[in-house]
XYZ file of C-alpha atoms in Angstrom:
192
model
C -37.297 -39.930 -57.975
C -40.547 -40.470 -56.158
C -40.092 -44.059 -54.951
C -37.054 -46.056 -53.880
C -36.141 -49.431 -52.438
C -33.375 -49.545 -49.869
C -31.462 -52.812 -50.274
C -30.983 -52.936 -46.543
C -28.598 -52.244 -43.782
C -28.630 -52.799 -40.063
C -30.297 -49.495 -39.177
C -33.612 -49.416 -41.082
C -35.187 -46.862 -38.752
C -33.087 -44.044 -40.241
C -34.236 -44.406 -43.871
C -37.764 -44.990 -42.578
C -37.761 -41.674 -40.712
C -36.241 -39.798 -43.671
C -38.953 -41.241 -45.917
C -41.583 -39.899 -43.563
C -39.986 -36.450 -43.413
C -39.270 -36.153 -47.139
C -42.625 -37.185 -48.552
C -41.068 -39.936 -50.685
C -42.504 -43.390 -51.115
C -40.213 -46.290 -50.432
C -39.515 -49.810 -49.381
C -37.023 -50.508 -46.631
C -35.494 -53.799 -45.637
C -33.257 -54.888 -42.818
C -30.308 -56.891 -43.999
C -30.105 -60.383 -42.645
C -27.345 -62.930 -42.766
C -26.315 -65.741 -40.447
C -23.222 -67.258 -42.074
C -20.285 -65.222 -40.844
C -17.519 -66.202 -43.204
C -16.564 -65.504 -46.777
C -14.172 -67.031 -49.248
C -11.580 -64.748 -47.642
C -12.257 -65.927 -44.074
C -14.412 -64.794 -41.145
C -16.536 -61.644 -41.316
C -15.653 -59.177 -38.560
C -17.930 -59.466 -35.521
C -18.049 -55.664 -35.469
C -20.162 -55.874 -38.648
C -22.588 -58.590 -37.566
C -22.726 -61.660 -35.410
C -26.437 -62.529 -35.511
C -27.617 -66.085 -35.514
C -30.618 -67.253 -37.551
C -33.221 -66.579 -34.855
C -31.913 -63.099 -34.127
C -31.745 -62.196 -37.821
C -35.351 -63.320 -38.322
C -36.492 -61.466 -35.203
C -34.840 -58.200 -36.301
C -36.337 -58.483 -39.791
C -39.776 -59.196 -38.366
C -39.544 -56.233 -35.976
C -38.722 -53.934 -38.887
C -41.777 -55.144 -40.819
C -44.035 -54.790 -37.766
C -42.737 -51.304 -36.958
C -42.680 -49.730 -40.420
C -44.854 -51.581 -42.951
C -47.561 -49.259 -44.312
C -46.072 -46.351 -42.363
C -46.721 -42.710 -43.181
C -50.139 -43.314 -44.672
C -48.911 -46.259 -46.737
C -46.005 -44.399 -48.360
C -43.507 -46.672 -46.625
C -43.393 -50.430 -46.994
C -41.144 -52.768 -45.051
C -39.943 -56.043 -46.502
C -37.506 -58.755 -45.576
C -34.020 -58.675 -47.032
C -31.280 -61.223 -47.549
C -27.914 -59.466 -47.614
C -25.847 -61.852 -49.669
C -27.097 -65.294 -50.531
C -23.728 -66.922 -49.850
C -24.020 -65.632 -46.257
C -27.576 -66.840 -45.658
C -28.227 -70.334 -44.368
C -30.987 -72.534 -45.739
C -32.869 -72.042 -42.452
C -32.684 -68.264 -42.810
C -33.968 -68.420 -46.403
C -36.885 -70.628 -45.356
C -37.632 -68.466 -42.309
C -37.645 -65.228 -44.293
C -39.990 -66.712 -46.884
C -42.357 -67.978 -44.181
C -42.464 -64.573 -42.460
C -42.839 -62.648 -45.723
C -45.804 -64.823 -46.670
C -47.277 -64.429 -43.164
C -47.097 -60.623 -43.324
C -47.929 -60.331 -47.024
C -44.710 -58.483 -47.865
C -41.815 -58.915 -50.264
C -38.293 -60.234 -50.033
C -35.402 -58.265 -51.523
C -32.190 -60.131 -52.272
C -29.019 -59.566 -54.255
C -28.816 -62.628 -56.490
C -26.383 -63.664 -59.250
C -24.768 -60.254 -59.249
C -21.261 -61.312 -60.160
C -19.306 -64.266 -61.410
C -17.459 -64.435 -58.065
C -20.708 -64.607 -56.107
C -21.872 -67.546 -58.195
C -18.771 -69.570 -57.424
C -18.868 -68.626 -53.735
C -22.438 -70.008 -53.520
C -21.613 -73.127 -55.517
C -18.604 -73.861 -53.317
C -20.606 -73.343 -50.105
C -24.024 -74.765 -51.058
C -23.422 -76.806 -54.213
C -25.775 -74.662 -56.314
C -26.172 -71.168 -57.695
C -28.358 -68.825 -55.649
C -31.459 -69.243 -57.780
C -31.103 -73.013 -58.115
C -30.677 -73.219 -54.338
C -33.796 -71.157 -53.628
C -35.719 -73.364 -56.044
C -34.392 -76.478 -54.297
C -35.482 -75.017 -50.931
C -39.007 -74.466 -52.290
C -39.101 -70.760 -51.414
C -39.446 -69.034 -54.796
C -42.593 -67.055 -55.450
C -44.050 -63.767 -56.672
C -43.053 -61.853 -53.534
C -39.332 -62.011 -54.407
C -37.505 -59.012 -55.883
C -34.067 -60.110 -57.035
C -31.504 -57.417 -57.623
C -28.843 -57.542 -60.387
C -29.408 -61.006 -61.939
C -26.598 -60.455 -64.405
C -25.193 -63.994 -64.493
C -28.027 -66.465 -64.923
C -28.513 -69.537 -67.057
C -31.389 -70.190 -69.489
C -32.894 -72.620 -66.953
C -32.830 -69.884 -64.315
C -34.658 -67.489 -66.644
C -37.438 -70.061 -66.908
C -37.515 -70.480 -63.100
C -38.046 -66.722 -62.740
C -40.957 -66.901 -65.151
C -42.437 -70.043 -63.597
C -42.487 -68.542 -60.090
C -43.288 -64.950 -61.175
C -40.126 -63.638 -59.481
C -39.479 -59.914 -60.011
C -36.080 -58.595 -61.149
C -34.433 -55.184 -60.806
C -31.471 -54.666 -63.087
C -28.895 -52.176 -61.813
C -26.510 -51.559 -64.720
C -24.731 -48.574 -63.151
C -24.090 -50.480 -59.916
C -22.849 -53.477 -61.882
C -20.456 -51.295 -63.840
C -19.299 -49.462 -60.714
C -18.655 -52.761 -58.945
C -16.905 -54.219 -62.011
C -19.250 -57.190 -61.894
C -20.129 -57.221 -65.568
C -22.195 -55.371 -68.089
C -25.798 -56.105 -68.837
C -24.972 -58.177 -71.913
C -23.611 -60.879 -69.583
C -27.162 -61.382 -68.394
C -30.328 -62.424 -70.131
C -32.370 -59.246 -69.784
C -33.771 -59.289 -73.306
C -34.790 -62.915 -72.859
C -36.389 -62.164 -69.474
C -38.451 -59.378 -71.008
C -39.512 -61.528 -73.955
C -40.654 -64.264 -71.556
C -42.605 -61.838 -69.362
C -40.297 -61.795 -66.326
C-alpha cells in the first residue's frame, strides 16, 4: 500500500501526522453529520452533537490545515459520514466548500439495503437521487460502496462523472451484500 483514503473520523490530525511520519500518500477527511438520530432513536451526544455550521467549520479547518501537506503527499477532503445523518444544508455546504477549495468529497452511499430505506423514510429519496435533486453531484465526489443502486443511478454517476470505490471485503464483513447486488460491471462498461 502506498496510498490510502481515510473515510473520516472526528480526529483527522492523527492520521495526518502518521502519514507525514510514515512516508505514505493519503487523503484524509473529517466526518461530518448534523442529524443526530437514526431509525433506532437519538445518537449519543458523546459521539457527536455538531450543528450544520460547526460541522462545516470543522471540515473546512481540516482542509485548510492539511491539504497538500508533507510536500503534497497528503490531501484533505470533505467527508459526509452517513447520508441519512446529513441534512440538505450540510450536503449543499460541503459541496460549496469543496468546489471553493478545489478538493473532493468522500461519502458512504448506497452501502446497504437498510441505509437505502433509512434515507427514503427520512428524505423521500435514495442517497444518490437526493444529491441529484439538491444539484450537488459532480466530478469531485468519491462515493464508497455503491452496492445497491438502480440503473437510473448508474446513469447519474456517468452523467456527473462521479467516482466510485467498491469495497467488497468491507461489504462482506458488514453483511451488507456481495458485489453482485450492485451494478459494478455496468458501471465499468459505461465508463464510471
